[in-house]
Tab-separated table of C-alpha atoms in Angstrom:
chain	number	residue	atom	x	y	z
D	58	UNK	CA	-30.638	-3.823	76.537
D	59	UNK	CA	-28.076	-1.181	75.140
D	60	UNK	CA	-25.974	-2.562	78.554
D	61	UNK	CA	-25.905	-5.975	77.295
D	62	UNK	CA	-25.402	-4.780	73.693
D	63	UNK	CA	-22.358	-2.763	73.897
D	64	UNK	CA	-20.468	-5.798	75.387
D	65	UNK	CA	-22.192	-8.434	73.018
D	66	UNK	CA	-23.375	-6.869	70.027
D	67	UNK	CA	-20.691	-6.601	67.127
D	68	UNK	CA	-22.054	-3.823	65.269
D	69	UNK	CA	-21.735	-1.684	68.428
D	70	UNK	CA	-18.119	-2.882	68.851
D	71	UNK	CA	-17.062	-2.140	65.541
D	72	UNK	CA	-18.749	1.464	65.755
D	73	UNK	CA	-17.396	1.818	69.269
D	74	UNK	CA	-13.777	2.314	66.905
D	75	UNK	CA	-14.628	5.322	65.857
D	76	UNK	CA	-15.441	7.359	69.325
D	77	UNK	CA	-15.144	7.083	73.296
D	78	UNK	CA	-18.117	5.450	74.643
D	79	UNK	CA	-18.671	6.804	78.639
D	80	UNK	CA	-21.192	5.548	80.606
D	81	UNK	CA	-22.675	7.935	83.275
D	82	UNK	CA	-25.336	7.171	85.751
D	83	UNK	CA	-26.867	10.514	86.142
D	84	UNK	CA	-28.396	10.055	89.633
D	85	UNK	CA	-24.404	9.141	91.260
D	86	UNK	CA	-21.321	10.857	91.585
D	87	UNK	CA	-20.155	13.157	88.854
D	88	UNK	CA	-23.390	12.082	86.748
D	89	UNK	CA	-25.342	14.283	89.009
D	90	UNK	CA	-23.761	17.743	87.922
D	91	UNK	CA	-23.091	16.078	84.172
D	92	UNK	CA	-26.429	15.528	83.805
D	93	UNK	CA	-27.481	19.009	84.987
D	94	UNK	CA	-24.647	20.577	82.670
D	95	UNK	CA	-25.741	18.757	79.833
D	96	UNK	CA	-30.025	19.139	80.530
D	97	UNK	CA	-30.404	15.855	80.302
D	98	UNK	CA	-34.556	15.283	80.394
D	99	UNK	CA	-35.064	11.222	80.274
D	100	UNK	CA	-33.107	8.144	79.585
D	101	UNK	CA	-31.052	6.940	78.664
D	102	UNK	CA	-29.670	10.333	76.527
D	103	UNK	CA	-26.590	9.653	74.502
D	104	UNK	CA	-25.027	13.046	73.839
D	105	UNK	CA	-21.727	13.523	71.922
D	106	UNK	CA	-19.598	15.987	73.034
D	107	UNK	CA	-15.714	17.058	71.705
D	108	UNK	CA	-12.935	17.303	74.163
D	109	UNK	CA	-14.016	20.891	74.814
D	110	UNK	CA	-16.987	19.215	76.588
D	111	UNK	CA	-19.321	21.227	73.557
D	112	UNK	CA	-21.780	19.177	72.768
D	113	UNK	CA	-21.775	17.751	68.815
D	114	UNK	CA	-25.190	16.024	68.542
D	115	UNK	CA	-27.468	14.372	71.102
D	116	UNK	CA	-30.516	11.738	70.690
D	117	UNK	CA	-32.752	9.780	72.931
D	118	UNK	CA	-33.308	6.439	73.264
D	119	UNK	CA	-31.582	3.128	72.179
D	120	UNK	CA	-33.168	1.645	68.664
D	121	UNK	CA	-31.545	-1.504	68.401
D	122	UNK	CA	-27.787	-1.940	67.632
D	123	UNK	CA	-27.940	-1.117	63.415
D	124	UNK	CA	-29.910	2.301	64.644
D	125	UNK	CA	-28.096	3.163	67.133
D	126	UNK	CA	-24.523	2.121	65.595
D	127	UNK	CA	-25.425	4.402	62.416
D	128	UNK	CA	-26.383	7.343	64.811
D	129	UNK	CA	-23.204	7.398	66.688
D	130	UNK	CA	-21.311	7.107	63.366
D	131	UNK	CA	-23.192	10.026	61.970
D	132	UNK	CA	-22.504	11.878	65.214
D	133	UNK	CA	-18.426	10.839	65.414
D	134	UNK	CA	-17.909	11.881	61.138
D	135	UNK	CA	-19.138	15.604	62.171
D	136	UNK	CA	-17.914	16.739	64.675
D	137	UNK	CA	-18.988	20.160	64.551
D	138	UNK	CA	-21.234	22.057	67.620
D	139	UNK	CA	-24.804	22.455	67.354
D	140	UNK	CA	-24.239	26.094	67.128
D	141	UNK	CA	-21.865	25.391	64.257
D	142	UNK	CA	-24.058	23.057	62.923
D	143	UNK	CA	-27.428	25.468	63.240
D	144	UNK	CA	-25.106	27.830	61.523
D	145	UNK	CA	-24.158	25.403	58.157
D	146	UNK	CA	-27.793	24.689	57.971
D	147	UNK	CA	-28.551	28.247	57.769
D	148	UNK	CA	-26.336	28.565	55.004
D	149	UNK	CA	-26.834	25.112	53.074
D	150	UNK	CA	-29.284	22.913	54.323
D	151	UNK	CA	-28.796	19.025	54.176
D	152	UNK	CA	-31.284	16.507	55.274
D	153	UNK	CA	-28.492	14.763	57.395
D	154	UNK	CA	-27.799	18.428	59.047
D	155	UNK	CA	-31.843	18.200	59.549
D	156	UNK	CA	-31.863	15.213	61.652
D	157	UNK	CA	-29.240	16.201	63.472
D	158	UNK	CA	-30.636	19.100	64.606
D	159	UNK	CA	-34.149	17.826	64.852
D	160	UNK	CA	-32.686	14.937	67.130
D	161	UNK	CA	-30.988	17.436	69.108
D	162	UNK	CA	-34.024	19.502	69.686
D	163	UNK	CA	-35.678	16.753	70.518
D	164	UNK	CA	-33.790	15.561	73.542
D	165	UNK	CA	-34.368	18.892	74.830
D	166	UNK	CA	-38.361	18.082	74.160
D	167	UNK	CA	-38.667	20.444	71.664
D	168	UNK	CA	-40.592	18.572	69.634
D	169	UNK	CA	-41.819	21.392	67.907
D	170	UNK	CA	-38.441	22.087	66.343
D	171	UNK	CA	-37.915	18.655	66.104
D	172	UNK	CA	-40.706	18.220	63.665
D	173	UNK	CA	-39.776	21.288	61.794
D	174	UNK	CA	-36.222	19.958	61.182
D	175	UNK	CA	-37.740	16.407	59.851
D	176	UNK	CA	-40.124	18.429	57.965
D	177	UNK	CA	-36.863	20.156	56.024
D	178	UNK	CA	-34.908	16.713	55.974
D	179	UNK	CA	-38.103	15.153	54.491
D	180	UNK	CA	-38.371	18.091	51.773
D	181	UNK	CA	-34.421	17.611	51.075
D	182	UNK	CA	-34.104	13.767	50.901
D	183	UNK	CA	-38.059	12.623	49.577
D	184	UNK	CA	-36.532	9.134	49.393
D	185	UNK	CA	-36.553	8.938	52.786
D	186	UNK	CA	-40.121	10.184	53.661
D	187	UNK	CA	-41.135	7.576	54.878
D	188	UNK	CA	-38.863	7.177	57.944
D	189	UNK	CA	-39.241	11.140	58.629
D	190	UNK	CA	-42.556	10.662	58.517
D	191	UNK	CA	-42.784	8.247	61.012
D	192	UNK	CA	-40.310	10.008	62.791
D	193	UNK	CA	-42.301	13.773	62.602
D	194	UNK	CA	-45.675	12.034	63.752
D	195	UNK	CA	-43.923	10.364	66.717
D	196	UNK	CA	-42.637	13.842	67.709
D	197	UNK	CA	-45.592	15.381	67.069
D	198	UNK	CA	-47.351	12.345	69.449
D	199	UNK	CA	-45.079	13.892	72.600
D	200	UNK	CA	-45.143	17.492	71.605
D	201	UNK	CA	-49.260	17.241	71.617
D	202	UNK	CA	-48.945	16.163	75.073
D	203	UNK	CA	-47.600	19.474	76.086
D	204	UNK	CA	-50.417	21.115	73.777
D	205	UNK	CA	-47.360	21.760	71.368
D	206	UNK	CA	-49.940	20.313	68.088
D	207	UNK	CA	-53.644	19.578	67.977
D	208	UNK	CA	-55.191	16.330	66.949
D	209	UNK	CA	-56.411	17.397	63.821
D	210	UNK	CA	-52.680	18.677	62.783
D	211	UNK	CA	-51.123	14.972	64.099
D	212	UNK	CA	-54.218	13.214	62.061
D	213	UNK	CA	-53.267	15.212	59.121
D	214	UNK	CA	-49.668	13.796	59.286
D	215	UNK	CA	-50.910	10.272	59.844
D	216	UNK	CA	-53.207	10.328	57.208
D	217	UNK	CA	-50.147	10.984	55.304
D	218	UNK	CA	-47.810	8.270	56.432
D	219	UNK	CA	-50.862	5.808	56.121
D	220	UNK	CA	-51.710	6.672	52.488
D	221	UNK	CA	-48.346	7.659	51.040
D	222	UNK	CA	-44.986	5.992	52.820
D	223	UNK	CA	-46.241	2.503	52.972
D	224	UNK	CA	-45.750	1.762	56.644
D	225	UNK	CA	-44.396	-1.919	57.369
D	226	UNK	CA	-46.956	-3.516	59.722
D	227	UNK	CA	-44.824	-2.702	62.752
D	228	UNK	CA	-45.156	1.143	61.737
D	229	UNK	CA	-48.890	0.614	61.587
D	230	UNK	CA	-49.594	-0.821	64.791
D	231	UNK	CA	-47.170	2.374	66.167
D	232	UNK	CA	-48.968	4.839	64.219
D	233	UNK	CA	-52.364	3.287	64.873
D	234	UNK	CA	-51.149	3.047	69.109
D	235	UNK	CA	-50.530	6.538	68.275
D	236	UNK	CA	-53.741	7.965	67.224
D	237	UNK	CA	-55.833	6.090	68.760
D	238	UNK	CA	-53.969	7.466	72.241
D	239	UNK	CA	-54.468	11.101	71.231
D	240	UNK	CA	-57.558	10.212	69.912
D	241	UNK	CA	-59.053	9.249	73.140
D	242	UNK	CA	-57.862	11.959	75.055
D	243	UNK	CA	-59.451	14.588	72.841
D	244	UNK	CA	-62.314	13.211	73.098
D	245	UNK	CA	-62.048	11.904	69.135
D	246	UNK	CA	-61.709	7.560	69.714
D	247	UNK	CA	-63.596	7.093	66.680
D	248	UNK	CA	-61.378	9.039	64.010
D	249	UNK	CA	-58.650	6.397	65.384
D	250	UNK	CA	-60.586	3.581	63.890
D	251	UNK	CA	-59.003	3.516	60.038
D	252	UNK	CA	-55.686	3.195	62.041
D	253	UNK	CA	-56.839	0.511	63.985
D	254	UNK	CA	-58.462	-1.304	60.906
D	255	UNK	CA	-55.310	-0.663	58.508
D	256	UNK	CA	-52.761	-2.256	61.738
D	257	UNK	CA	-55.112	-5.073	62.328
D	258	UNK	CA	-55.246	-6.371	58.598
D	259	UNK	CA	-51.456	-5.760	58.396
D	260	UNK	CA	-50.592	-7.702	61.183
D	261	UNK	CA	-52.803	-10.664	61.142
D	262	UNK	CA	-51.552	-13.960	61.502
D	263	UNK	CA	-48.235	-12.689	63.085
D	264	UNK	CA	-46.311	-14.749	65.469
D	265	UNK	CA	-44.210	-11.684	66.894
D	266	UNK	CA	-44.609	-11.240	70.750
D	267	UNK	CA	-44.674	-7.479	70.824
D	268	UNK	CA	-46.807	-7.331	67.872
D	269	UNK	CA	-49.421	-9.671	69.522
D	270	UNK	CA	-49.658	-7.527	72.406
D	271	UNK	CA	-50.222	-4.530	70.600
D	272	UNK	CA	-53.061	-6.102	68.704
D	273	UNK	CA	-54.530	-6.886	71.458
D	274	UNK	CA	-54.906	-3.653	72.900
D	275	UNK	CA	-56.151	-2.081	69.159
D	276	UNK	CA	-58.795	-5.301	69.282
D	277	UNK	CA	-59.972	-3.953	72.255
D	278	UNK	CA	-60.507	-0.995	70.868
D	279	UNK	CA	-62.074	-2.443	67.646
D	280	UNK	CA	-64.358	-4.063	70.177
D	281	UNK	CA	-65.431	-0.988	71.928
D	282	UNK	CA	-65.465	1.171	68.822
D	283	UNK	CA	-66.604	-1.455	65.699
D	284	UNK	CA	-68.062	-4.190	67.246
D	285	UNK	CA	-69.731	-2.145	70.341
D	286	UNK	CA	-69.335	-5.196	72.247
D	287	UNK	CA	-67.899	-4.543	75.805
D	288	UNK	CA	-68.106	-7.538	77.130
D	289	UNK	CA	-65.843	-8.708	74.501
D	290	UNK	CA	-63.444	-5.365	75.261
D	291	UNK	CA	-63.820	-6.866	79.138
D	292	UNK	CA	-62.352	-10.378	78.081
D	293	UNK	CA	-59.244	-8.904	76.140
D	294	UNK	CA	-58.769	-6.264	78.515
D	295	UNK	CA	-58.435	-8.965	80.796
D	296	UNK	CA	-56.508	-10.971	78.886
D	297	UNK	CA	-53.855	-8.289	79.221
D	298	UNK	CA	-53.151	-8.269	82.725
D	299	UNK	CA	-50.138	-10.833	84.057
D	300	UNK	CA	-50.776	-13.702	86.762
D	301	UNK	CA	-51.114	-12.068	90.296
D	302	UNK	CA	-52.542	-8.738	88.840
D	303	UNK	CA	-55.388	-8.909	91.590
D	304	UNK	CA	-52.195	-8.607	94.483
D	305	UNK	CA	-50.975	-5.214	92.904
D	306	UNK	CA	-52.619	-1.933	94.212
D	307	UNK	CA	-51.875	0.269	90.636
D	308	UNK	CA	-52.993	-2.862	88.343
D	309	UNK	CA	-56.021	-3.310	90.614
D	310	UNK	CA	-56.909	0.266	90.021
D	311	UNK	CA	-56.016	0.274	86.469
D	312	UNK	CA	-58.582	-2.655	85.502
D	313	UNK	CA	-61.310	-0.258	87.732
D	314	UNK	CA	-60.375	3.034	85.852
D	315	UNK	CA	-60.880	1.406	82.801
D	316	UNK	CA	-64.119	0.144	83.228
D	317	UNK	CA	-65.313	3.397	84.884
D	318	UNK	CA	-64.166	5.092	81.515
D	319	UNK	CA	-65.941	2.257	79.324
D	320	UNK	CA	-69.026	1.788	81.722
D	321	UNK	CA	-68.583	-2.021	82.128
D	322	UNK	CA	-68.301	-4.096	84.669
D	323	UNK	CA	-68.671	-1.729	87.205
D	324	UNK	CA	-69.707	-4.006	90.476
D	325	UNK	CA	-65.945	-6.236	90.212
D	326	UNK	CA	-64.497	-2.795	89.400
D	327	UNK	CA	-65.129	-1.361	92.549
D	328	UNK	CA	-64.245	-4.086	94.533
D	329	UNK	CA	-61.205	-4.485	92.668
D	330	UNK	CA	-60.214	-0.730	93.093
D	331	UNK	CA	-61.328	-0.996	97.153
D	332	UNK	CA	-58.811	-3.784	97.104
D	333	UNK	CA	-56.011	-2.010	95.570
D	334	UNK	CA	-57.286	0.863	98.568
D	335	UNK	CA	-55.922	-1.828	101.007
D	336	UNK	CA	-53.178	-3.168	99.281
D	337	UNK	CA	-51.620	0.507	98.169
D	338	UNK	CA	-48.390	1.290	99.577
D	339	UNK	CA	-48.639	5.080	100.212
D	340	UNK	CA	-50.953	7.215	101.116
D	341	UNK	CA	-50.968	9.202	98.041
D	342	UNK	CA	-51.786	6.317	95.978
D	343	UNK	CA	-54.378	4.920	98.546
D	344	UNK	CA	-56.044	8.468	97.759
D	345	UNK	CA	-55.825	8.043	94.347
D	346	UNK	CA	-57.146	4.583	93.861
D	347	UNK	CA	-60.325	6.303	96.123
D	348	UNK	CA	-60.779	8.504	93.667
D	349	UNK	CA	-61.413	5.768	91.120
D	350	UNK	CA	-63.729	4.508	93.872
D	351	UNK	CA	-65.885	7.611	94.201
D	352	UNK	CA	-65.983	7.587	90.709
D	353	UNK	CA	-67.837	3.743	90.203
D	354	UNK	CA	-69.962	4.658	93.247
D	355	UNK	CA	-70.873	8.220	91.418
D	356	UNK	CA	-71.757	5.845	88.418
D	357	UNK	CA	-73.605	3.592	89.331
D	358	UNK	CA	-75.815	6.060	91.765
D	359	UNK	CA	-73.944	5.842	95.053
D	360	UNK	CA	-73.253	9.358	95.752
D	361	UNK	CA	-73.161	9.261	99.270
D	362	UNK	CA	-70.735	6.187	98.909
D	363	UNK	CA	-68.947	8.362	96.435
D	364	UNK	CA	-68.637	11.883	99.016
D	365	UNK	CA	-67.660	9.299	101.804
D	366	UNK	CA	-64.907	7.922	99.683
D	367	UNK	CA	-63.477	10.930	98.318
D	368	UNK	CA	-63.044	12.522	101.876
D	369	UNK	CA	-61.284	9.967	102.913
D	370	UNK	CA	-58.778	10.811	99.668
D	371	UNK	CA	-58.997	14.522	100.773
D	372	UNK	CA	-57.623	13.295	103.966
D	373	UNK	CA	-55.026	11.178	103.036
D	374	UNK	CA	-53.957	13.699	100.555
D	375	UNK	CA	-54.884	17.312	101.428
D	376	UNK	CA	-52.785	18.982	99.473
D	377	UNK	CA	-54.116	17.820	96.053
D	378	UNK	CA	-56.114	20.650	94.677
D	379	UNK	CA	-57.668	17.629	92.053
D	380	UNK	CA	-59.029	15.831	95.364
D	381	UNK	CA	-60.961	18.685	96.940
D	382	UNK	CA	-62.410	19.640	93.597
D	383	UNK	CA	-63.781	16.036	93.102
D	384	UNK	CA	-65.587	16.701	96.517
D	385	UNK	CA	-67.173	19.407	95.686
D	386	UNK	CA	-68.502	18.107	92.487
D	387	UNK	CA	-69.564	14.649	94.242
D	388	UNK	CA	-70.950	16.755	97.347
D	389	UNK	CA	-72.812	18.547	94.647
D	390	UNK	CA	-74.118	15.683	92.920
D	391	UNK	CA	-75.609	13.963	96.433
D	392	UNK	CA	-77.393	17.274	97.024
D	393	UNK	CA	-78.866	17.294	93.927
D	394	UNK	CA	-80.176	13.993	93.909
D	395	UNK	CA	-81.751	14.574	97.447
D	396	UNK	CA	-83.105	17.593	96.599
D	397	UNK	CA	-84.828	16.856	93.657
X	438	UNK	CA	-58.066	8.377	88.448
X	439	UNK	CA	-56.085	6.385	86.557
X	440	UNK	CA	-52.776	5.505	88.264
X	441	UNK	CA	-50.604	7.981	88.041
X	442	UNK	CA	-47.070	7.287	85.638
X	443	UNK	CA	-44.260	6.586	87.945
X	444	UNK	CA	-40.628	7.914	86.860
X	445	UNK	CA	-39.722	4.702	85.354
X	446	UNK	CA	-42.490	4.876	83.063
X	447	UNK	CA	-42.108	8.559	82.527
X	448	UNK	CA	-38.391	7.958	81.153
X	449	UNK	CA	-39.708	5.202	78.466
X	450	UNK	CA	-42.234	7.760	77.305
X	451	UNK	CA	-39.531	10.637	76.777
X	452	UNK	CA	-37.824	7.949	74.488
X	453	UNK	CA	-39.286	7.455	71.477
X	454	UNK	CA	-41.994	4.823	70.286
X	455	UNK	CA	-40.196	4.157	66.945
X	456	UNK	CA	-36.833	3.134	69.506
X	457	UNK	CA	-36.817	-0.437	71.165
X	458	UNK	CA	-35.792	0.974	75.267
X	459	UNK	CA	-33.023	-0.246	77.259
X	460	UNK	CA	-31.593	1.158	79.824
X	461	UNK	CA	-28.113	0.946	80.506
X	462	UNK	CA	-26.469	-0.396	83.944
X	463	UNK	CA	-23.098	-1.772	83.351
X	464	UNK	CA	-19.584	-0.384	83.265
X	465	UNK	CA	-17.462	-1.299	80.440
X	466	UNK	CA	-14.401	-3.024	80.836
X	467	UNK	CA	-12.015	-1.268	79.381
X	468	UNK	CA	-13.160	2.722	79.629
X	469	UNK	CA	-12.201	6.065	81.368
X	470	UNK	CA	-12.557	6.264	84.851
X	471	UNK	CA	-13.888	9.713	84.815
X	472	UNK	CA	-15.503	12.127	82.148
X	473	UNK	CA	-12.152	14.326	82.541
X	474	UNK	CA	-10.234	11.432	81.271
X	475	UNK	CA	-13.308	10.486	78.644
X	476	UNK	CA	-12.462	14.038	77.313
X	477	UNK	CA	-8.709	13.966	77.394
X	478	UNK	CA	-8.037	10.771	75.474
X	479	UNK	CA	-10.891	12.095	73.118
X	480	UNK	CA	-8.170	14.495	72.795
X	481	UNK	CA	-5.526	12.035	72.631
X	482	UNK	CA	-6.943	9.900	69.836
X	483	UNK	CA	-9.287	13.081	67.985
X	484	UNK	CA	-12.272	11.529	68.724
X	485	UNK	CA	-15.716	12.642	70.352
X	486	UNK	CA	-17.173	11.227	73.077
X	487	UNK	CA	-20.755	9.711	73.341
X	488	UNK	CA	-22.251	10.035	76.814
X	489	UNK	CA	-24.521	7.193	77.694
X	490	UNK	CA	-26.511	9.289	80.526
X	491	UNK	CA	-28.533	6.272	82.076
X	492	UNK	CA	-30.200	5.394	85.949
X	493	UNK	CA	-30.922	2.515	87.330
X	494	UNK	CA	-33.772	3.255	88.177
């Protein structure tokens, strides 16, 4: 997309006045030791650096040609180091100095310091809480996934953009996509259902593509979490999944892995997942979509089905520590069950 | 287990959700050949340089 836009898109060109655009592919030629130089984490990084090679400001990700335009503006009208830049904050903090920094932080992943500096930009500029808020709870989303905030410290923030920024619909379904993620993985799906409520009634009736699709992963969850109706869940869930899903080994095992974790459907899940055992291209993957296998059979009772299956992983993957330990706990099961 | 996320999907999640992705794949027409000469005419016409770091992967 940001290809296509820099040679289409006239905000870009106009913006492209005011500072050299270079293009690097970090995995070729001089990209490879740029990219190590600079600690460049994920793409695409845009990183602006003076004609000392210091680096000025840095961000990730493309937001659409008015977002990114007005970044790389910001970035070309100071430009100062980061070390220069930490150092002016120090002395007189600005919220614009704040994002800078925060987005610089950021593209190193610390999202810790990323949410402190949008924290201070938010306290600075309160006209613009709104975006930072969106902005700290999406940083806070990736810094939780390296145990860098807890859910109830994200929920706190969320309650807060929810009740007090007035997120447009679009925000909603983001912050609700949000939550309910982290929710699920803490074990917590049901403190993600005001979220899913508040994006649902904000979006209904919309026509937008990406929108749809998002609602129909958060009616899923309604289903499962309001409505307790899984067979509904099933049909959406379904719904999801592109023509010729059934011929791809990871989309096979996807549909199975979610039905193991909502206890549906478990028969077609488990020949579904053994499929995606044939069709898998590596033996890493074949071990990991026997996994899912083992656990169905473990589910539904099988446990000798289940030991069988996850030896076979074990084989085809030996080194995985994960593998062995699901042996032992399925080996364990089966003796327990013929035991007593 | 669920399947695991490949490096294509691992570089969409270190953007961020509130950004629309894209990843970038084509040289411009009319640009540096190299980052030395990126830097140099920075210094020729006071400007900074923004580094697109992309794959195409």
């Amino acid at each position: 997309m940001f290809a296509r836009a820099v040679n289409e898109d006239a905000t870009i060109q106009a913006a492209m006045k005011d500072f050299i655009l270079y293009k690097i592919d970090a995995e070729k030629g001089e990209g490879v030791e740029l990219a190590k130089k600079y600690e460049i984490r994920g793409y695409p990084t845009f990183v602006a650096i003076n004609s000392k090679g210091e680096v000025t400001d840095s961000w990730v990700g493309y937001g659409g040609a008015e977002s990114w335009s007005q970044t790389a503006l910001m970035a070309a009208a100071d430009p100062r180091t980061i070390p220069e830049k930490k150092k002016a904050f120090e002395a007189e903090p600005t919220a614009g100095l704040a994002v800078c920094l925060a987005n610089d932080a950021s593209t190193s992943y610390d999202f810790a310091g990323a949410v402190d500096y949008y924290r201070q930009a938010r306290e600075l500029n309160p006209a613009g809480a709104g975006d930072y808020t969106q902005q700290i709870l999406t940083f806070m989303y990736y810094g939780s996934q390296g145990g860098a905030f807890t859910f109830d410290e994200v929920e706190k923030e969320a309650q807060l953009a929810l009740n007090t920024t007035d997120p447009s619909p679009e925000e909603k379904v983001d912050l609700a996509l949000m939550v309910r993620n982290m929710a699920r993985q803490t074990g917590n799906s049901e403190r993600a259902v005001p979220y899913i409520k508040a994006a649902l009634k904000a979006t209904k009736g919309s026509t937008d593509e990406g929108v749809l699709k998002n609602r129909t992963h958060l009616e899923i969850d309604y289903a499962l979490l309001v409505d307790k109706d899984k067979d509904k869940a099933l049909k959406l869930f379904r719904s999801t999944f592109s023509d010729g899903w059934q011929e791809n080994a990871d989309k096979l095992n996807n549909f199975a892995w979610w039905c193991f974790e909502n206890d549906v459907n478990l028969e077609e899940a488990q020949k579904m997942a053994l499929k995606g055992v044939e069709l898998a291209d590596s033996d890493g993957n074949r071990a990991n979509i026997l996994d899912t296998v083992a656990e169905i059979c473990n589910k539904l009772g099988n446990c000798d089905e289940a030991v069988a299956h996850m030896e076979r992983a074990v084989e085809l993957d030996p080194e995985k520590k994960y593998f062995q330990e699901q042996l032992v706990r399925f080996q364990k099961v089966l003796e327990e069950k013929q035991t007593g | 287990m669920r399947t695991l996320i490949r490096k294509d999907q691992l570089a969409l999640m270190g953007a961020l959700l509130a950004f629309v992705l894209g990843l970038s794949g084509t040289a411009l027409a009319d640009g540096p050949a190299t980052f030395e000469e990126a830097l140099a005419l920075a210094a020729k016409e006071n400007k900074i340089v923004v580094a697109d770091f992309y794959t195409d992967w």
